[in-house]
């Protein structure tokens, strides 16, 4: 369709194709435009999810009913969970930054199946629409929590079917993205880019893609079974028909635990890129980083039972899952050590993305350690279904993936848009975000430890002080978030023009203009060196 | 808007295989459910399985095996530039797929006439094991039949491409992919057949 | 060469395999009519596995493809097996 473009051709943002305006986006098969489609969808949904969270926190500012009753609160945390997990965090890094950067970082012109890539986005939108429909159709919004636990999920009068089916469709979108990335990485690396010359972000996407491909079908079939159970009364999980509700939990977590690794692995990849670039030093232990990312993906598939420690599993299963859970900590720790060692004796350039990376390591470590507490059987009995768990997974999912998402946004923003952002405001936003985050979720560890259960709109007076602090944290966090987003949008208009390599990065995306031309590379790059070659510096 | 079109058959075949893996996992989840419930209700599963017609099951197995053979042979025909034979073999595959569905239709019909279907009062009275067995039976064979239908549409689409010479001896990866899909449907049946009809 | 011509498999190979598959099917039907207790399950599943390996290797051309494909199929099968085994760790010992 296009002939070879000369250097200095307009970037992908100015490209004039067959369609104009909005259609040039929603009919585009260019991986960069699809990445931005995802970015805008995900940011909008993130704003919705965050607002729901803000309102829930406001409800918890005082015991008793403040702004909503129990049923509304149930609907709020259900929608918050479905939107945040299935529509924001799982596709977050792979679909936005993976789509935009994976082909560029391995020296390809696009992903292997560009049309399928666009189709994945359409599926994503369909899934989101179904979830939205579930809020307004029928006898009230779903109130099961994002986990859809049986047998409640087919007894409740809430509108479950569109929500469950929406999650199924979102899962399918995720599978197809993973499939696309796997074939892209296997078949489209630039000449000379052997497996061990591939940067770590593509590596983490590779491991993630396998998990997306092999774990998501399990929840697909499980959700279909719930649909069948609700519509046809097939007794799969209903104890009154002989089914076992625990089996639902097994199947659900067989996907949903690996899903945590779908969220966190690309985050780790992005953090690895940021830390090397701003330390101006080769990543410490590149091969260990590669092996550990694959090991986390592999072992992470077999630890699902640690979500079910108090549900009445057999002792043998308890010990096995606990042991496997502790094993996952090893490769995760290797990564943290290697990030720290990379900074050691590096020539560190203190820029906003680097601050995000440091903040990521800090919150990720707290999240990881609290995970070990939850992974030990005895402590879990005490902490299960308390606010401690909520704090733990927000430190991992929001603190880990969320921080990495914003870190990646500030790292690749000049490449994606061709504009620099205002560093002062970016840093102010980050500081507020960080302080708000710790103030919001920190007290929840304590509250949970003291016995405050999760998913309740009300609580005992003894938990009042902690909840007030936590709610105030949510306001700080939200304002930090607003500053970050406003700053980035303002930079689209007023920002200075970005050079092709503003940070001194060594991976392939920094060798092409910002924003990249439609075909990424005017001539196919030939790779001769490892990904982080800082020897000359 | 894409980068220049560049054909890579191995990539497209790799993509198909990866998709088949997701299908394997999809049914894998159901096999987990089957294993657990069979373990918990051995007697009921045993008795309920005896009610299924081994004869129809065997016929359907053989139908699928033959149809797999014909679609595999159609690839050889295309490679040998024998378009007519290839189309004929694909036609046989489609007819056999329809025959399978017809058999399935009568089989399901006979269960439903005996008031055995998910949620039926007769089935509920027979106890938990039977409810689970027939629930799994209808769900798994139903999902499998849905795959047969998708496979038939896919293969029909390929046949029309062969007629229009869009697929020939130099470019037949789509035919191979539709064949792979059809074989996977066959593979799943190879396991469904003993699990529901034979292990009594 | 990216789109190299594939190995052409003769028609009769497929017909031989088909004959083998039908014989295996009839064998498993015959064997399971005899009451052998738990052995029945093992035999039926063994025959099913044998049939699948033929379908995978010949019909699905794994025998003639890059080894990577076979390795991946084996790995995915193992994955399903491990998931079943780990789930049974709960049910067998409950």
JSON list of N, CA, C and O in Angstrom, two decimals, chain B residues 31 56-62 64-65 100 104 107 137 140-141 144-145 148 183-197, chain C residues 51:
[
{"chain": "B", "resi": 31, "resn": "UNK", "atom": "N", "xyz": [-12.74, -30.70, 31.26]},
{"chain": "B", "resi": 31, "resn": "UNK", "atom": "CA", "xyz": [-12.26, -32.01, 31.66]},
{"chain": "B", "resi": 31, "resn": "UNK", "atom": "C", "xyz": [-11.92, -32.02, 33.16]},
{"chain": "B", "resi": 31, "resn": "UNK", "atom": "O", "xyz": [-12.09, -33.05, 33.83]},
{"chain": "B", "resi": 56, "resn": "UNK", "atom": "N", "xyz": [-24.61, -45.18, 18.32]},
{"chain": "B", "resi": 56, "resn": "UNK", "atom": "CA", "xyz": [-24.57, -43.84, 17.71]},
{"chain": "B", "resi": 56, "resn": "UNK", "atom": "C", "xyz": [-23.22, -43.18, 17.95]},
{"chain": "B", "resi": 56, "resn": "UNK", "atom": "O", "xyz": [-22.64, -42.55, 17.06]},
{"chain": "B", "resi": 57, "resn": "UNK", "atom": "N", "xyz": [-22.71, -43.34, 19.19]},
{"chain": "B", "resi": 57, "resn": "UNK", "atom": "CA", "xyz": [-21.41, -42.74, 19.52]},
{"chain": "B", "resi": 57, "resn": "UNK", "atom": "C", "xyz": [-20.33, -43.26, 18.59]},
{"chain": "B", "resi": 57, "resn": "UNK", "atom": "O", "xyz": [-19.51, -42.49, 18.07]},
{"chain": "B", "resi": 58, "resn": "UNK", "atom": "N", "xyz": [-20.31, -44.57, 18.37]},
{"chain": "B", "resi": 58, "resn": "UNK", "atom": "CA", "xyz": [-19.27, -45.16, 17.52]},
{"chain": "B", "resi": 58, "resn": "UNK", "atom": "C", "xyz": [-19.41, -44.65, 16.09]},
{"chain": "B", "resi": 58, "resn": "UNK", "atom": "O", "xyz": [-18.42, -44.28, 15.46]},
{"chain": "B", "resi": 59, "resn": "UNK", "atom": "N", "xyz": [-20.66, -44.63, 15.60]},
{"chain": "B", "resi": 59, "resn": "UNK", "atom": "CA", "xyz": [-20.88, -44.14, 14.24]},
{"chain": "B", "resi": 59, "resn": "UNK", "atom": "C", "xyz": [-20.35, -42.71, 14.11]},
{"chain": "B", "resi": 59, "resn": "UNK", "atom": "O", "xyz": [-19.61, -42.37, 13.17]},
{"chain": "B", "resi": 60, "resn": "UNK", "atom": "N", "xyz": [-20.70, -41.88, 15.09]},
{"chain": "B", "resi": 60, "resn": "UNK", "atom": "CA", "xyz": [-20.25, -40.49, 15.02]},
{"chain": "B", "resi": 60, "resn": "UNK", "atom": "C", "xyz": [-18.74, -40.37, 15.08]},
{"chain": "B", "resi": 60, "resn": "UNK", "atom": "O", "xyz": [-18.14, -39.53, 14.42]},
{"chain": "B", "resi": 61, "resn": "UNK", "atom": "N", "xyz": [-18.11, -41.23, 15.88]},
{"chain": "B", "resi": 61, "resn": "UNK", "atom": "CA", "xyz": [-16.65, -41.21, 15.94]},
{"chain": "B", "resi": 61, "resn": "UNK", "atom": "C", "xyz": [-16.06, -41.52, 14.58]},
{"chain": "B", "resi": 61, "resn": "UNK", "atom": "O", "xyz": [-15.16, -40.82, 14.10]},
{"chain": "B", "resi": 62, "resn": "UNK", "atom": "N", "xyz": [-16.61, -42.57, 13.96]},
{"chain": "B", "resi": 62, "resn": "UNK", "atom": "CA", "xyz": [-16.05, -42.96, 12.66]},
{"chain": "B", "resi": 62, "resn": "UNK", "atom": "C", "xyz": [-16.31, -41.86, 11.62]},
{"chain": "B", "resi": 62, "resn": "UNK", "atom": "O", "xyz": [-15.44, -41.54, 10.80]},
{"chain": "B", "resi": 64, "resn": "UNK", "atom": "N", "xyz": [-16.44, -38.68, 12.10]},
{"chain": "B", "resi": 64, "resn": "UNK", "atom": "CA", "xyz": [-15.46, -37.59, 12.27]},
{"chain": "B", "resi": 64, "resn": "UNK", "atom": "C", "xyz": [-14.08, -38.02, 11.81]},
{"chain": "B", "resi": 64, "resn": "UNK", "atom": "O", "xyz": [-13.34, -37.22, 11.21]},
{"chain": "B", "resi": 65, "resn": "UNK", "atom": "N", "xyz": [-13.72, -39.27, 12.09]},
{"chain": "B", "resi": 65, "resn": "UNK", "atom": "CA", "xyz": [-12.39, -39.73, 11.67]},
{"chain": "B", "resi": 65, "resn": "UNK", "atom": "C", "xyz": [-12.27, -39.68, 10.15]},
{"chain": "B", "resi": 65, "resn": "UNK", "atom": "O", "xyz": [-11.26, -39.22, 9.61]},
{"chain": "B", "resi": 100, "resn": "UNK", "atom": "N", "xyz": [-22.81, -35.79, 11.12]},
{"chain": "B", "resi": 100, "resn": "UNK", "atom": "CA", "xyz": [-22.53, -35.84, 12.56]},
{"chain": "B", "resi": 100, "resn": "UNK", "atom": "C", "xyz": [-23.58, -35.03, 13.31]},
{"chain": "B", "resi": 100, "resn": "UNK", "atom": "O", "xyz": [-24.15, -35.48, 14.31]},
{"chain": "B", "resi": 104, "resn": "UNK", "atom": "N", "xyz": [-26.36, -36.18, 16.06]},
{"chain": "B", "resi": 104, "resn": "UNK", "atom": "CA", "xyz": [-26.39, -35.53, 17.37]},
{"chain": "B", "resi": 104, "resn": "UNK", "atom": "C", "xyz": [-27.80, -35.04, 17.66]},
{"chain": "B", "resi": 104, "resn": "UNK", "atom": "O", "xyz": [-28.32, -35.17, 18.76]},
{"chain": "B", "resi": 107, "resn": "UNK", "atom": "N", "xyz": [-29.97, -37.87, 18.59]},
{"chain": "B", "resi": 107, "resn": "UNK", "atom": "CA", "xyz": [-29.58, -38.39, 19.90]},
{"chain": "B", "resi": 107, "resn": "UNK", "atom": "C", "xyz": [-30.13, -37.48, 21.00]},
{"chain": "B", "resi": 107, "resn": "UNK", "atom": "O", "xyz": [-30.73, -37.95, 21.97]},
{"chain": "B", "resi": 137, "resn": "UNK", "atom": "N", "xyz": [-22.77, -33.70, 29.96]},
{"chain": "B", "resi": 137, "resn": "UNK", "atom": "CA", "xyz": [-22.97, -34.30, 28.65]},
{"chain": "B", "resi": 137, "resn": "UNK", "atom": "C", "xyz": [-23.52, -33.27, 27.67]},
{"chain": "B", "resi": 137, "resn": "UNK", "atom": "O", "xyz": [-22.98, -33.07, 26.58]},
{"chain": "B", "resi": 140, "resn": "UNK", "atom": "N", "xyz": [-20.90, -30.27, 27.20]},
{"chain": "B", "resi": 140, "resn": "UNK", "atom": "CA", "xyz": [-19.67, -30.57, 26.44]},
{"chain": "B", "resi": 140, "resn": "UNK", "atom": "C", "xyz": [-19.98, -30.97, 25.01]},
{"chain": "B", "resi": 140, "resn": "UNK", "atom": "O", "xyz": [-19.32, -30.50, 24.07]},
{"chain": "B", "resi": 141, "resn": "UNK", "atom": "N", "xyz": [-20.99, -31.83, 24.80]},
{"chain": "B", "resi": 141, "resn": "UNK", "atom": "CA", "xyz": [-21.29, -32.19, 23.42]},
{"chain": "B", "resi": 141, "resn": "UNK", "atom": "C", "xyz": [-21.88, -30.98, 22.70]},
{"chain": "B", "resi": 141, "resn": "UNK", "atom": "O", "xyz": [-21.66, -30.80, 21.50]},
{"chain": "B", "resi": 144, "resn": "UNK", "atom": "N", "xyz": [-19.07, -28.81, 21.73]},
{"chain": "B", "resi": 144, "resn": "UNK", "atom": "CA", "xyz": [-18.38, -29.49, 20.64]},
{"chain": "B", "resi": 144, "resn": "UNK", "atom": "C", "xyz": [-19.15, -29.31, 19.33]},
{"chain": "B", "resi": 144, "resn": "UNK", "atom": "O", "xyz": [-18.57, -29.02, 18.29]},
{"chain": "B", "resi": 145, "resn": "UNK", "atom": "N", "xyz": [-20.48, -29.47, 19.40]},
{"chain": "B", "resi": 145, "resn": "UNK", "atom": "CA", "xyz": [-21.29, -29.30, 18.19]},
{"chain": "B", "resi": 145, "resn": "UNK", "atom": "C", "xyz": [-21.17, -27.86, 17.65]},
{"chain": "B", "resi": 145, "resn": "UNK", "atom": "O", "xyz": [-21.10, -27.64, 16.45]},
{"chain": "B", "resi": 148, "resn": "UNK", "atom": "N", "xyz": [-18.18, -27.76, 15.70]},
{"chain": "B", "resi": 148, "resn": "UNK", "atom": "CA", "xyz": [-18.39, -28.39, 14.39]},
{"chain": "B", "resi": 148, "resn": "UNK", "atom": "C", "xyz": [-19.00, -27.37, 13.44]},
{"chain": "B", "resi": 148, "resn": "UNK", "atom": "O", "xyz": [-18.57, -27.22, 12.29]},
{"chain": "B", "resi": 183, "resn": "UNK", "atom": "N", "xyz": [-9.31, -30.92, 12.67]},
{"chain": "B", "resi": 183, "resn": "UNK", "atom": "CA", "xyz": [-8.68, -32.04, 13.39]},
{"chain": "B", "resi": 183, "resn": "UNK", "atom": "C", "xyz": [-8.79, -31.84, 14.89]},
{"chain": "B", "resi": 183, "resn": "UNK", "atom": "O", "xyz": [-8.96, -32.80, 15.64]},
{"chain": "B", "resi": 184, "resn": "UNK", "atom": "N", "xyz": [-8.71, -30.59, 15.34]},
{"chain": "B", "resi": 184, "resn": "UNK", "atom": "CA", "xyz": [-8.83, -30.35, 16.78]},
{"chain": "B", "resi": 184, "resn": "UNK", "atom": "C", "xyz": [-10.22, -30.76, 17.26]},
{"chain": "B", "resi": 184, "resn": "UNK", "atom": "O", "xyz": [-10.38, -31.40, 18.30]},
{"chain": "B", "resi": 185, "resn": "UNK", "atom": "N", "xyz": [-11.24, -30.42, 16.46]},
{"chain": "B", "resi": 185, "resn": "UNK", "atom": "CA", "xyz": [-12.61, -30.81, 16.81]},
{"chain": "B", "resi": 185, "resn": "UNK", "atom": "C", "xyz": [-12.69, -32.33, 16.91]},
{"chain": "B", "resi": 185, "resn": "UNK", "atom": "O", "xyz": [-13.32, -32.89, 17.81]},
{"chain": "B", "resi": 186, "resn": "UNK", "atom": "N", "xyz": [-12.02, -32.99, 15.97]},
{"chain": "B", "resi": 186, "resn": "UNK", "atom": "CA", "xyz": [-11.95, -34.44, 15.99]},
{"chain": "B", "resi": 186, "resn": "UNK", "atom": "C", "xyz": [-11.25, -34.95, 17.25]},
{"chain": "B", "resi": 186, "resn": "UNK", "atom": "O", "xyz": [-11.73, -35.85, 17.94]},
{"chain": "B", "resi": 187, "resn": "UNK", "atom": "N", "xyz": [-10.13, -34.32, 17.58]},
{"chain": "B", "resi": 187, "resn": "UNK", "atom": "CA", "xyz": [-9.35, -34.72, 18.76]},
{"chain": "B", "resi": 187, "resn": "UNK", "atom": "C", "xyz": [-10.20, -34.65, 20.03]},
{"chain": "B", "resi": 187, "resn": "UNK", "atom": "O", "xyz": [-10.15, -35.54, 20.87]},
{"chain": "B", "resi": 188, "resn": "UNK", "atom": "N", "xyz": [-10.96, -33.58, 20.15]},
{"chain": "B", "resi": 188, "resn": "UNK", "atom": "CA", "xyz": [-11.77, -33.43, 21.35]},
{"chain": "B", "resi": 188, "resn": "UNK", "atom": "C", "xyz": [-12.81, -34.54, 21.42]},
{"chain": "B", "resi": 188, "resn": "UNK", "atom": "O", "xyz": [-13.05, -35.15, 22.46]},
{"chain": "B", "resi": 189, "resn": "UNK", "atom": "N", "xyz": [-13.38, -34.85, 20.25]},
{"chain": "B", "resi": 189, "resn": "UNK", "atom": "CA", "xyz": [-14.36, -35.94, 20.24]},
{"chain": "B", "resi": 189, "resn": "UNK", "atom": "C", "xyz": [-13.72, -37.26, 20.61]},
{"chain": "B", "resi": 189, "resn": "UNK", "atom": "O", "xyz": [-14.34, -38.11, 21.27]},
{"chain": "B", "resi": 190, "resn": "UNK", "atom": "N", "xyz": [-12.46, -37.46, 20.20]},
{"chain": "B", "resi": 190, "resn": "UNK", "atom": "CA", "xyz": [-11.77, -38.71, 20.53]},
{"chain": "B", "resi": 190, "resn": "UNK", "atom": "C", "xyz": [-11.75, -38.92, 22.04]},
{"chain": "B", "resi": 190, "resn": "UNK", "atom": "O", "xyz": [-11.81, -40.04, 22.53]},
{"chain": "B", "resi": 191, "resn": "UNK", "atom": "N", "xyz": [-11.71, -37.81, 22.81]},
{"chain": "B", "resi": 191, "resn": "UNK", "atom": "CA", "xyz": [-11.75, -37.96, 24.26]},
{"chain": "B", "resi": 191, "resn": "UNK", "atom": "C", "xyz": [-13.18, -37.97, 24.81]},
{"chain": "B", "resi": 191, "resn": "UNK", "atom": "O", "xyz": [-13.48, -38.67, 25.77]},
{"chain": "B", "resi": 192, "resn": "UNK", "atom": "N", "xyz": [-14.05, -37.17, 24.19]},
{"chain": "B", "resi": 192, "resn": "UNK", "atom": "CA", "xyz": [-15.44, -37.14, 24.69]},
{"chain": "B", "resi": 192, "resn": "UNK", "atom": "C", "xyz": [-16.09, -38.52, 24.55]},
{"chain": "B", "resi": 192, "resn": "UNK", "atom": "O", "xyz": [-16.85, -38.95, 25.41]},
{"chain": "B", "resi": 193, "resn": "UNK", "atom": "N", "xyz": [-15.80, -39.18, 23.44]},
{"chain": "B", "resi": 193, "resn": "UNK", "atom": "CA", "xyz": [-16.47, -40.45, 23.16]},
{"chain": "B", "resi": 193, "resn": "UNK", "atom": "C", "xyz": [-16.24, -41.48, 24.27]},
{"chain": "B", "resi": 193, "resn": "UNK", "atom": "O", "xyz": [-17.21, -41.96, 24.86]},
{"chain": "B", "resi": 194, "resn": "UNK", "atom": "N", "xyz": [-14.99, -41.83, 24.61]},
{"chain": "B", "resi": 194, "resn": "UNK", "atom": "CA", "xyz": [-14.86, -42.80, 25.70]},
{"chain": "B", "resi": 194, "resn": "UNK", "atom": "C", "xyz": [-15.37, -42.26, 27.03]},
{"chain": "B", "resi": 194, "resn": "UNK", "atom": "O", "xyz": [-15.97, -43.01, 27.80]},
{"chain": "B", "resi": 195, "resn": "UNK", "atom": "N", "xyz": [-15.18, -40.97, 27.30]},
{"chain": "B", "resi": 195, "resn": "UNK", "atom": "CA", "xyz": [-15.55, -40.46, 28.62]},
{"chain": "B", "resi": 195, "resn": "UNK", "atom": "C", "xyz": [-17.06, -40.52, 28.84]},
{"chain": "B", "resi": 195, "resn": "UNK", "atom": "O", "xyz": [-17.50, -40.70, 29.98]},
{"chain": "B", "resi": 196, "resn": "UNK", "atom": "N", "xyz": [-17.84, -40.33, 27.80]},
{"chain": "B", "resi": 196, "resn": "UNK", "atom": "CA", "xyz": [-19.28, -40.34, 28.01]},
{"chain": "B", "resi": 196, "resn": "UNK", "atom": "C", "xyz": [-19.94, -41.66, 27.62]},
{"chain": "B", "resi": 196, "resn": "UNK", "atom": "O", "xyz": [-20.92, -42.07, 28.21]},
{"chain": "B", "resi": 197, "resn": "UNK", "atom": "N", "xyz": [-19.43, -42.32, 26.57]},
{"chain": "B", "resi": 197, "resn": "UNK", "atom": "CA", "xyz": [-20.16, -43.48, 26.06]},
{"chain": "B", "resi": 197, "resn": "UNK", "atom": "C", "xyz": [-19.57, -44.79, 26.56]},
{"chain": "B", "resi": 197, "resn": "UNK", "atom": "O", "xyz": [-20.29, -45.77, 26.73]},
{"chain": "C", "resi": 51, "resn": "UNK", "atom": "N", "xyz": [-4.85, -42.68, 19.62]},
{"chain": "C", "resi": 51, "resn": "UNK", "atom": "CA", "xyz": [-5.52, -42.12, 18.45]},
{"chain": "C", "resi": 51, "resn": "UNK", "atom": "C", "xyz": [-5.13, -40.66, 18.25]},
{"chain": "C", "resi": 51, "resn": "UNK", "atom": "O", "xyz": [-4.84, -40.22, 17.14]}
]
